[in-house]
Protein backbone atom coordinates (compact mmCIF):
# COMPACT_ATOMS: atom_id res chain seq x y z
CA UNK A 1 0.00 0.00 0.00
CA UNK A 2 1.64 3.13 -1.17
CA UNK A 3 1.28 5.92 1.30
CA UNK A 4 1.78 9.53 0.70
CA UNK A 5 2.59 11.51 3.79
CA UNK A 6 1.51 15.02 2.94
CA UNK A 7 3.78 17.79 3.90
CA UNK A 8 2.84 18.98 7.37
CA UNK A 9 3.62 22.63 7.78
CA UNK A 10 4.34 23.78 11.29
CA UNK A 11 2.10 26.53 12.66
CA UNK A 12 3.42 29.81 11.35
CA UNK A 13 5.04 31.81 14.08
CA UNK A 14 3.78 35.30 14.62
CA UNK A 15 6.91 36.26 16.54
CA UNK A 16 8.62 39.57 15.92
CA UNK A 17 11.55 38.18 13.99
CA UNK A 18 13.62 41.35 14.24
CA UNK A 19 13.77 40.69 17.97
CA UNK A 20 15.20 37.25 17.18
CA UNK A 21 18.10 38.71 15.28
CA UNK A 22 16.97 38.30 11.71
CA UNK A 23 17.62 41.93 11.05
CA UNK A 24 21.05 43.55 10.55
CA UNK A 25 23.65 43.07 13.27
CA UNK A 26 23.44 45.67 16.04
CA UNK A 27 25.45 48.59 14.70
CA UNK A 28 26.66 46.34 11.86
CA UNK A 29 25.74 46.16 8.18
CA UNK A 30 23.01 43.88 6.93
CA UNK A 31 25.41 41.16 5.82
CA UNK A 32 27.55 40.73 2.75
CA UNK A 33 24.67 41.45 0.37
CA UNK A 34 25.97 43.15 -2.72
CA UNK A 35 24.42 46.39 -3.90
CA UNK A 36 21.97 44.50 -6.10
CA UNK A 37 20.49 42.82 -3.03
CA UNK A 38 22.05 39.40 -3.76
CA UNK A 39 21.72 37.20 -0.71
CA UNK A 40 24.80 35.31 0.46
CA UNK A 41 24.16 31.96 2.18
CA UNK A 42 26.73 29.96 4.09
CA UNK A 43 25.88 26.24 3.96
CA UNK A 44 27.64 23.55 6.03
CA UNK A 45 26.97 20.05 4.69
CA UNK A 46 27.51 16.82 6.67
CA UNK A 47 29.76 15.23 4.05
CA UNK A 48 29.38 12.87 1.09
CA UNK A 49 28.66 9.62 2.92
CA UNK A 50 25.70 8.40 0.87
CA UNK A 51 23.72 8.63 -2.33
CA UNK A 52 21.15 10.63 -0.41
CA UNK A 53 23.75 13.22 0.61
CA UNK A 54 25.02 13.59 -2.92
CA UNK A 55 21.50 14.23 -4.19
CA UNK A 56 20.88 16.66 -1.32
CA UNK A 57 24.05 18.63 -2.12
CA UNK A 58 23.20 18.84 -5.82
CA UNK A 59 19.69 20.05 -4.99
CA UNK A 60 21.03 22.82 -2.73
CA UNK A 61 23.70 23.98 -5.18
CA UNK A 62 21.32 23.97 -8.17
CA UNK A 63 18.56 25.72 -6.22
CA UNK A 64 20.94 28.47 -5.03
CA UNK A 65 21.94 29.16 -8.63
CA UNK A 66 18.31 29.19 -9.78
CA UNK A 67 17.35 31.53 -6.91
CA UNK A 68 20.22 33.94 -7.56
CA UNK A 69 21.63 33.25 -4.10
CA UNK A 70 25.41 33.40 -3.66
CA UNK A 71 26.25 30.07 -1.97
CA UNK A 72 29.34 29.51 0.17
CA UNK A 73 29.33 25.69 0.51
CA UNK A 74 31.42 23.72 3.01
CA UNK A 75 31.67 19.89 3.23
CA UNK A 76 32.48 18.76 6.80
CA UNK A 77 33.49 15.20 5.89
CA UNK A 78 31.30 13.95 8.72
CA UNK A 79 33.20 15.86 11.44
CA UNK A 80 31.21 18.14 13.77
CA UNK A 81 34.24 20.32 14.53
CA UNK A 82 34.50 21.11 10.81
CA UNK A 83 30.86 22.22 10.76
CA UNK A 84 31.37 24.45 13.79
CA UNK A 85 34.45 26.05 12.16
CA UNK A 86 32.56 26.57 8.92
CA UNK A 87 29.66 28.27 10.71
CA UNK A 88 32.11 30.49 12.63
CA UNK A 89 33.73 31.44 9.33
CA UNK A 90 30.35 32.31 7.80
CA UNK A 91 29.70 34.60 10.79
CA UNK A 92 33.06 36.31 10.31
CA UNK A 93 32.30 36.75 6.61
CA UNK A 94 28.95 38.28 7.63
CA UNK A 95 26.84 36.18 5.32
CA UNK A 96 23.15 37.04 5.22
CA UNK A 97 21.91 33.60 6.28
CA UNK A 98 23.44 30.33 7.47
CA UNK A 99 21.97 26.88 6.78
CA UNK A 100 23.35 23.51 7.80
CA UNK A 101 22.56 19.84 8.24
CA UNK A 102 23.95 18.98 11.71
CA UNK A 103 25.90 15.71 11.65
CA UNK A 104 24.80 14.96 15.24
CA UNK A 105 22.07 16.36 17.46
CA UNK A 106 24.06 17.92 20.30
CA UNK A 107 26.98 20.34 20.81
CA UNK A 108 25.72 23.35 18.82
CA UNK A 109 24.69 25.86 21.52
CA UNK A 110 27.84 28.02 21.49
CA UNK A 111 28.14 28.46 17.74
CA UNK A 112 24.40 29.00 17.30
CA UNK A 113 24.55 31.75 19.93
CA UNK A 114 27.46 33.36 18.06
CA UNK A 115 25.37 33.49 14.87
CA UNK A 116 22.38 34.86 16.77
CA UNK A 117 24.47 37.54 18.48
CA UNK A 118 25.86 38.52 15.08
CA UNK A 119 22.27 38.95 13.84
CA UNK A 120 22.65 36.19 11.24
CA UNK A 121 19.59 33.91 10.93
CA UNK A 122 20.12 30.13 10.83
CA UNK A 123 18.03 27.49 9.06
CA UNK A 124 18.35 23.78 9.97
CA UNK A 125 18.01 21.47 6.97
CA UNK A 126 17.58 17.69 6.94
CA UNK A 127 18.57 17.03 10.56
CA UNK A 128 17.52 18.72 13.84
CA UNK A 129 19.53 19.70 16.92
CA UNK A 130 18.97 19.50 20.69
CA UNK A 131 19.46 22.95 22.24
CA UNK A 132 18.23 24.76 25.35
CA UNK A 133 19.00 28.12 23.76
CA UNK A 134 16.00 30.16 22.57
CA UNK A 135 15.55 31.46 19.02
CA UNK A 136 18.92 30.24 17.77
CA UNK A 137 17.45 29.03 14.48
CA UNK A 138 14.48 30.20 12.44
CA UNK A 139 13.10 26.90 11.17
CA UNK A 140 13.77 23.20 10.50
CA UNK A 141 13.23 21.84 6.97
CA UNK A 142 13.29 18.08 6.62
CA UNK A 143 11.54 14.73 6.98
CA UNK A 144 9.74 13.09 9.88
CA UNK A 145 12.28 10.38 10.76
CA UNK A 146 10.12 8.81 13.47
CA UNK A 147 7.39 8.27 10.89
CA UNK A 148 9.92 6.76 8.49
CA UNK A 149 11.05 4.28 11.16
CA UNK A 150 7.39 3.51 11.97
CA UNK A 151 6.55 2.73 8.33
CA UNK A 152 9.54 0.41 8.11
CA UNK A 153 8.46 -1.37 11.31
CA UNK A 154 4.84 -1.61 10.19
CA UNK A 155 5.96 -3.35 7.00
CA UNK A 156 7.78 -5.99 9.11
CA UNK A 157 4.71 -6.44 11.35
CA UNK A 158 2.51 -6.96 8.29
CA UNK A 159 5.02 -9.23 6.53
CA UNK A 160 5.23 -11.62 9.52
CA UNK A 161 1.67 -11.31 10.87
CA UNK A 162 1.00 -14.98 10.12
CA UNK A 163 4.50 -16.22 11.02
CA UNK A 164 4.95 -17.71 14.49
CA UNK A 165 7.95 -16.08 16.17
CA UNK A 166 10.69 -15.64 16.81
CA UNK A 167 11.49 -13.48 13.77
CA UNK A 168 15.10 -12.38 14.15
CA UNK A 169 15.77 -8.79 13.05
CA UNK A 170 19.17 -7.08 12.80
CA UNK A 171 19.35 -3.29 12.60
CA UNK A 172 21.98 -1.24 10.74
CA UNK A 173 21.88 2.14 12.50
CA UNK A 174 22.86 5.44 10.95
CA UNK A 175 25.55 7.74 12.31
CA UNK A 176 25.67 7.50 16.11
CA UNK A 177 23.94 10.48 17.75
CA UNK A 178 22.45 11.77 14.50
CA UNK A 179 18.82 12.87 14.37
CA UNK A 180 17.79 10.30 11.70
CA UNK A 181 19.48 7.40 13.52
CA UNK A 182 17.90 8.26 16.88
CA UNK A 183 14.44 8.90 15.48
CA UNK A 184 14.29 6.05 12.96
CA UNK A 185 15.36 3.67 15.75
CA UNK A 186 12.58 4.87 18.03
CA UNK A 187 9.94 4.84 15.27
CA UNK A 188 10.87 1.28 14.28
CA UNK A 189 10.90 0.08 17.91
CA UNK A 190 7.48 1.64 18.54
CA UNK A 191 6.01 -0.04 15.46
CA UNK A 192 7.11 -3.57 16.41
CA UNK A 193 6.69 -3.24 20.20
CA UNK A 194 3.29 -4.95 20.34
CA UNK A 195 4.66 -8.06 18.56
CA UNK A 196 6.85 -10.06 20.96
CA UNK A 197 7.68 -12.51 18.20
CA UNK A 198 9.61 -9.76 16.36
CA UNK A 199 13.01 -9.55 18.02
CA UNK A 200 15.85 -7.12 17.28
CA UNK A 201 18.72 -9.52 18.07
CA UNK A 202 21.52 -7.10 17.07
CA UNK A 203 21.84 -3.40 16.31
CA UNK A 204 24.99 -1.48 15.37
CA UNK A 205 25.96 1.65 13.45
CA UNK A 206 27.12 1.35 9.87
CA UNK A 207 27.49 5.16 9.76
CA UNK A 208 25.14 5.50 6.77
CA UNK A 209 27.83 4.15 4.41
CA UNK A 210 27.85 1.14 2.07
CA UNK A 211 31.15 -0.14 3.47
CA UNK A 212 29.88 0.29 7.02
CA UNK A 213 26.73 -1.66 6.24
CA UNK A 214 28.73 -4.45 4.63
CA UNK A 215 31.21 -4.78 7.51
CA UNK A 216 28.52 -4.81 10.20
CA UNK A 217 26.38 -7.28 8.24
CA UNK A 218 29.36 -9.62 7.84
CA UNK A 219 29.77 -9.59 11.63
CA UNK A 220 26.03 -10.13 12.19
CA UNK A 221 26.05 -13.13 9.84
CA UNK A 222 29.01 -14.69 11.66
CA UNK A 223 27.45 -14.20 15.10
CA UNK A 224 23.82 -15.08 14.36
CA UNK A 225 22.90 -18.40 12.71
CA UNK A 226 19.33 -17.30 11.95
CA UNK A 227 18.63 -13.78 10.64
CA UNK A 228 15.23 -13.21 9.03
CA UNK A 229 15.15 -9.43 8.47
CA UNK A 230 17.57 -6.52 8.08
CA UNK A 231 16.32 -3.02 8.92
CA UNK A 232 18.87 -0.69 7.33
CA UNK A 233 18.41 2.98 8.25
CA UNK A 234 19.53 4.03 4.77
CA UNK A 235 19.89 2.51 1.30
CA UNK A 236 23.68 2.61 1.27
CA UNK A 237 23.96 0.36 4.32
CA UNK A 238 21.32 -1.93 2.79
CA UNK A 239 23.38 -2.20 -0.40
CA UNK A 240 26.43 -3.11 1.68
CA UNK A 241 24.38 -5.70 3.54
CA UNK A 242 23.29 -7.21 0.21
CA UNK A 243 26.95 -7.74 -0.71
CA UNK A 244 27.63 -9.44 2.64
CA UNK A 245 24.54 -11.67 2.35
CA UNK A 246 25.49 -12.75 -1.17
CA UNK A 247 29.08 -13.44 -0.06
CA UNK A 248 27.64 -15.73 2.63
CA UNK A 249 25.86 -17.72 -0.09
CA UNK A 250 22.39 -16.45 0.81
CA UNK A 251 19.80 -14.66 -1.35
CA UNK A 252 19.06 -11.07 -0.21
CA UNK A 253 15.35 -10.28 -0.45
CA UNK A 254 14.48 -14.00 -0.17
CA UNK A 255 16.54 -15.86 2.49
CA UNK A 256 16.88 -12.58 4.39
CA UNK A 257 14.33 -9.80 3.86
CA UNK A 258 15.63 -6.21 3.79
CA UNK A 259 13.75 -2.97 4.56
CA UNK A 260 15.52 0.37 4.13
CA UNK A 261 15.00 4.13 4.07
CA UNK A 262 15.88 6.81 1.46
CA UNK A 263 14.71 5.50 -1.96
CA UNK A 264 17.80 6.66 -3.85
CA UNK A 265 18.32 5.32 -7.37
CA UNK A 266 20.62 2.43 -6.39
CA UNK A 267 18.30 1.39 -3.56
CA UNK A 268 15.26 1.50 -5.80
CA UNK A 269 17.08 -0.51 -8.46
CA UNK A 270 17.96 -3.20 -5.91
CA UNK A 271 14.33 -3.17 -4.75
CA UNK A 272 13.03 -3.56 -8.31
CA UNK A 273 15.57 -6.39 -8.79
CA UNK A 274 14.17 -8.22 -5.76
CA UNK A 275 17.28 -7.88 -3.57
CA UNK A 276 15.43 -5.53 -1.17
CA UNK A 277 11.81 -5.84 -0.06
CA UNK A 278 10.55 -2.40 0.99
CA UNK A 279 11.87 1.17 1.05
CA UNK A 280 10.57 4.26 2.83
CA UNK A 281 11.46 7.39 0.90
CA UNK A 282 13.27 10.31 2.51
CA UNK A 283 13.29 13.08 -0.07
CA UNK A 284 16.71 14.79 -0.37
CA UNK A 285 15.60 17.49 -2.82
CA UNK A 286 15.38 20.23 -0.18
CA UNK A 287 17.14 22.94 -2.22
CA UNK A 288 14.22 24.93 -3.69
CA UNK A 289 12.27 25.08 -0.42
CA UNK A 290 15.45 26.03 1.48
CA UNK A 291 16.06 28.98 -0.84
CA UNK A 292 12.46 30.18 -0.48
CA UNK A 293 12.76 30.00 3.30
CA UNK A 294 16.11 31.81 3.19
CA UNK A 295 14.66 34.71 1.21
CA UNK A 296 11.77 35.02 3.67
CA UNK A 297 14.05 34.85 6.70
CA UNK A 298 16.49 37.44 5.33
CA UNK A 299 13.56 39.72 4.53
CA UNK A 300 12.46 39.37 8.15
CA UNK A 301 9.25 37.56 7.23
CA UNK A 302 7.84 34.95 9.60
CA UNK A 303 8.30 31.27 8.66
CA UNK A 304 6.85 28.09 10.21
CA UNK A 305 9.09 26.68 12.97
CA UNK A 306 9.10 23.30 11.24
CA UNK A 307 8.55 22.44 7.58
CA UNK A 308 8.16 18.67 7.08
CA UNK A 309 8.85 17.31 3.59
CA UNK A 310 6.54 14.62 2.16
CA UNK A 311 7.58 10.95 2.20
CA UNK A 312 6.17 7.81 0.56
CA UNK A 313 6.87 4.07 0.50
CA UNK A 314 7.70 1.54 -2.22
CA UNK A 315 7.42 -2.21 -2.60
CA UNK A 316 9.18 -4.12 -5.39
CA UNK A 317 6.46 -3.59 -7.99
CA UNK A 318 6.08 0.11 -7.17
CA UNK A 319 9.85 0.61 -7.44
CA UNK A 320 9.92 -0.93 -10.93
CA UNK A 321 7.15 1.43 -12.04
CA UNK A 322 8.64 4.54 -10.38
CA UNK A 323 12.29 4.07 -11.38
CA UNK A 324 12.22 5.62 -14.89
CA UNK A 325 10.87 8.94 -13.58
CA UNK A 326 12.97 9.25 -10.43
CA UNK A 327 14.99 12.44 -10.10
CA UNK A 328 17.64 10.90 -7.80
C1 LIG B 1 18.17 11.81 6.21
C2 LIG B 1 19.67 12.02 6.07
C3 LIG B 1 20.38 10.71 6.14
C4 LIG B 1 20.01 9.76 5.01
C5 LIG B 1 21.32 9.08 4.78
O1 LIG B 1 17.51 13.03 6.06
O2 LIG B 1 20.15 12.85 7.11
O3 LIG B 1 21.77 10.97 6.03
O4 LIG B 1 18.98 8.87 5.32
C6 LIG B 1 22.27 10.26 4.87
O5 LIG B 1 21.42 8.41 3.56
O6 LIG B 1 23.57 9.85 5.01
XYZ file of C-alpha atoms in Angstrom, residues 21-260:
240
model
C 18.099 38.714 15.284
C 16.970 38.303 11.711
C 17.618 41.926 11.047
C 21.048 43.550 10.553
C 23.651 43.068 13.275
C 23.438 45.671 16.039
C 25.447 48.591 14.705
C 26.659 46.340 11.863
C 25.736 46.159 8.184
C 23.012 43.881 6.929
C 25.406 41.155 5.818
C 27.554 40.727 2.750
C 24.674 41.452 0.367
C 25.966 43.148 -2.724
C 24.423 46.395 -3.898
C 21.969 44.500 -6.099
C 20.492 42.815 -3.034
C 22.050 39.397 -3.763
C 21.724 37.202 -0.706
C 24.804 35.312 0.456
C 24.164 31.960 2.176
C 26.734 29.957 4.094
C 25.876 26.236 3.964
C 27.641 23.548 6.033
C 26.969 20.051 4.689
C 27.512 16.818 6.673
C 29.760 15.232 4.054
C 29.379 12.873 1.087
C 28.657 9.616 2.921
C 25.696 8.404 0.872
C 23.725 8.634 -2.329
C 21.151 10.633 -0.409
C 23.751 13.215 0.613
C 25.018 13.591 -2.923
C 21.498 14.232 -4.189
C 20.879 16.665 -1.324
C 24.052 18.635 -2.122
C 23.195 18.836 -5.818
C 19.695 20.051 -4.988
C 21.030 22.815 -2.728
C 23.700 23.982 -5.178
C 21.324 23.974 -8.165
C 18.564 25.723 -6.223
C 20.937 28.475 -5.029
C 21.941 29.164 -8.634
C 18.312 29.195 -9.781
C 17.347 31.527 -6.913
C 20.222 33.942 -7.565
C 21.629 33.250 -4.100
C 25.415 33.404 -3.659
C 26.254 30.067 -1.971
C 29.345 29.509 0.174
C 29.331 25.691 0.508
C 31.421 23.720 3.013
C 31.667 19.892 3.233
C 32.484 18.757 6.798
C 33.493 15.198 5.885
C 31.299 13.949 8.717
C 33.201 15.862 11.435
C 31.206 18.142 13.771
C 34.243 20.322 14.531
C 34.502 21.111 10.814
C 30.864 22.224 10.761
C 31.374 24.453 13.791
C 34.454 26.052 12.163
C 32.558 26.573 8.916
C 29.656 28.271 10.712
C 32.114 30.485 12.628
C 33.727 31.439 9.333
C 30.347 32.308 7.798
C 29.699 34.601 10.793
C 33.062 36.308 10.306
C 32.300 36.753 6.614
C 28.953 38.281 7.635
C 26.843 36.183 5.315
C 23.150 37.037 5.217
C 21.906 33.601 6.277
C 23.436 30.325 7.470
C 21.973 26.884 6.777
C 23.349 23.512 7.798
C 22.564 19.836 8.239
C 23.953 18.975 11.709
C 25.902 15.709 11.649
C 24.804 14.959 15.235
C 22.075 16.356 17.462
C 24.061 17.916 20.301
C 26.980 20.341 20.808
C 25.719 23.348 18.823
C 24.692 25.856 21.523
C 27.840 28.021 21.487
C 28.138 28.459 17.738
C 24.399 29.000 17.297
C 24.548 31.750 19.931
C 27.458 33.357 18.063
C 25.372 33.488 14.873
C 22.381 34.862 16.767
C 24.473 37.544 18.482
C 25.862 38.520 15.084
C 22.273 38.955 13.842
C 22.648 36.188 11.236
C 19.590 33.911 10.933
C 20.124 30.135 10.834
C 18.028 27.493 9.058
C 18.347 23.779 9.971
C 18.008 21.473 6.965
C 17.578 17.689 6.935
C 18.571 17.032 10.560
C 17.523 18.716 13.837
C 19.532 19.703 16.922
C 18.967 19.504 20.686
C 19.461 22.950 22.236
C 18.232 24.759 25.346
C 18.997 28.117 23.760
C 15.996 30.156 22.568
C 15.554 31.464 19.018
C 18.923 30.245 17.767
C 17.448 29.031 14.481
C 14.478 30.198 12.443
C 13.104 26.897 11.170
C 13.768 23.195 10.500
C 13.228 21.842 6.974
C 13.286 18.076 6.623
C 11.539 14.734 6.980
C 9.735 13.086 9.882
C 12.279 10.383 10.761
C 10.119 8.810 13.473
C 7.385 8.271 10.889
C 9.922 6.759 8.488
C 11.047 4.284 11.158
C 7.392 3.509 11.971
C 6.548 2.733 8.331
C 9.541 0.407 8.114
C 8.459 -1.371 11.311
C 4.835 -1.609 10.191
C 5.958 -3.350 7.000
C 7.779 -5.994 9.111
C 4.707 -6.443 11.354
C 2.513 -6.957 8.293
C 5.017 -9.234 6.532
C 5.233 -11.618 9.519
C 1.672 -11.313 10.867
C 1.004 -14.979 10.120
C 4.497 -16.220 11.021
C 4.946 -17.708 14.487
C 7.953 -16.078 16.166
C 10.695 -15.637 16.812
C 11.486 -13.478 13.771
C 15.096 -12.379 14.150
C 15.774 -8.786 13.055
C 19.165 -7.079 12.805
C 19.347 -3.289 12.597
C 21.979 -1.241 10.742
C 21.876 2.136 12.495
C 22.858 5.441 10.951
C 25.554 7.743 12.311
C 25.667 7.503 16.109
C 23.943 10.477 17.750
C 22.454 11.772 14.497
C 18.819 12.869 14.368
C 17.793 10.297 11.697
C 19.482 7.396 13.521
C 17.899 8.263 16.882
C 14.443 8.903 15.478
C 14.290 6.049 12.959
C 15.357 3.668 15.748
C 12.576 4.871 18.030
C 9.942 4.839 15.274
C 10.867 1.280 14.278
C 10.897 0.079 17.909
C 7.478 1.643 18.539
C 6.009 -0.043 15.460
C 7.107 -3.568 16.406
C 6.694 -3.242 20.199
C 3.295 -4.954 20.337
C 4.661 -8.059 18.562
C 6.846 -10.061 20.961
C 7.683 -12.515 18.197
C 9.613 -9.763 16.356
C 13.008 -9.548 18.024
C 15.850 -7.123 17.282
C 18.720 -9.517 18.073
C 21.524 -7.104 17.069
C 21.844 -3.401 16.308
C 24.987 -1.477 15.365
C 25.956 1.646 13.449
C 27.120 1.346 9.866
C 27.492 5.157 9.764
C 25.144 5.501 6.768
C 27.833 4.147 4.411
C 27.847 1.137 2.068
C 31.150 -0.137 3.469
C 29.882 0.286 7.016
C 26.727 -1.659 6.239
C 28.733 -4.450 4.626
C 31.207 -4.780 7.514
C 28.519 -4.808 10.198
C 26.375 -7.276 8.245
C 29.362 -9.621 7.841
C 29.769 -9.593 11.628
C 26.034 -10.127 12.186
C 26.055 -13.126 9.841
C 29.015 -14.689 11.656
C 27.452 -14.199 15.098
C 23.817 -15.084 14.362
C 22.897 -18.401 12.714
C 19.328 -17.301 11.952
C 18.633 -13.784 10.635
C 15.235 -13.213 9.035
C 15.145 -9.432 8.468
C 17.573 -6.519 8.079
C 16.319 -3.019 8.922
C 18.869 -0.686 7.327
C 18.407 2.981 8.246
C 19.527 4.026 4.769
C 19.887 2.509 1.301
C 23.680 2.610 1.271
C 23.964 0.358 4.320
C 21.316 -1.932 2.790
C 23.383 -2.198 -0.396
C 26.428 -3.109 1.682
C 24.383 -5.704 3.545
C 23.287 -7.213 0.207
C 26.947 -7.739 -0.713
C 27.626 -9.445 2.641
C 24.541 -11.671 2.354
C 25.493 -12.746 -1.167
C 29.079 -13.442 -0.058
C 27.636 -15.725 2.626
C 25.860 -17.723 -0.087
C 22.391 -16.447 0.814
C 19.804 -14.660 -1.351
C 19.058 -11.071 -0.213
C 15.351 -10.283 -0.446
C 14.483 -13.996 -0.167
C 16.542 -15.862 2.486
C 16.876 -12.580 4.391
C 14.328 -9.797 3.863
C 15.629 -6.207 3.795
C 13.750 -2.972 4.558
C 15.521 0.370 4.129
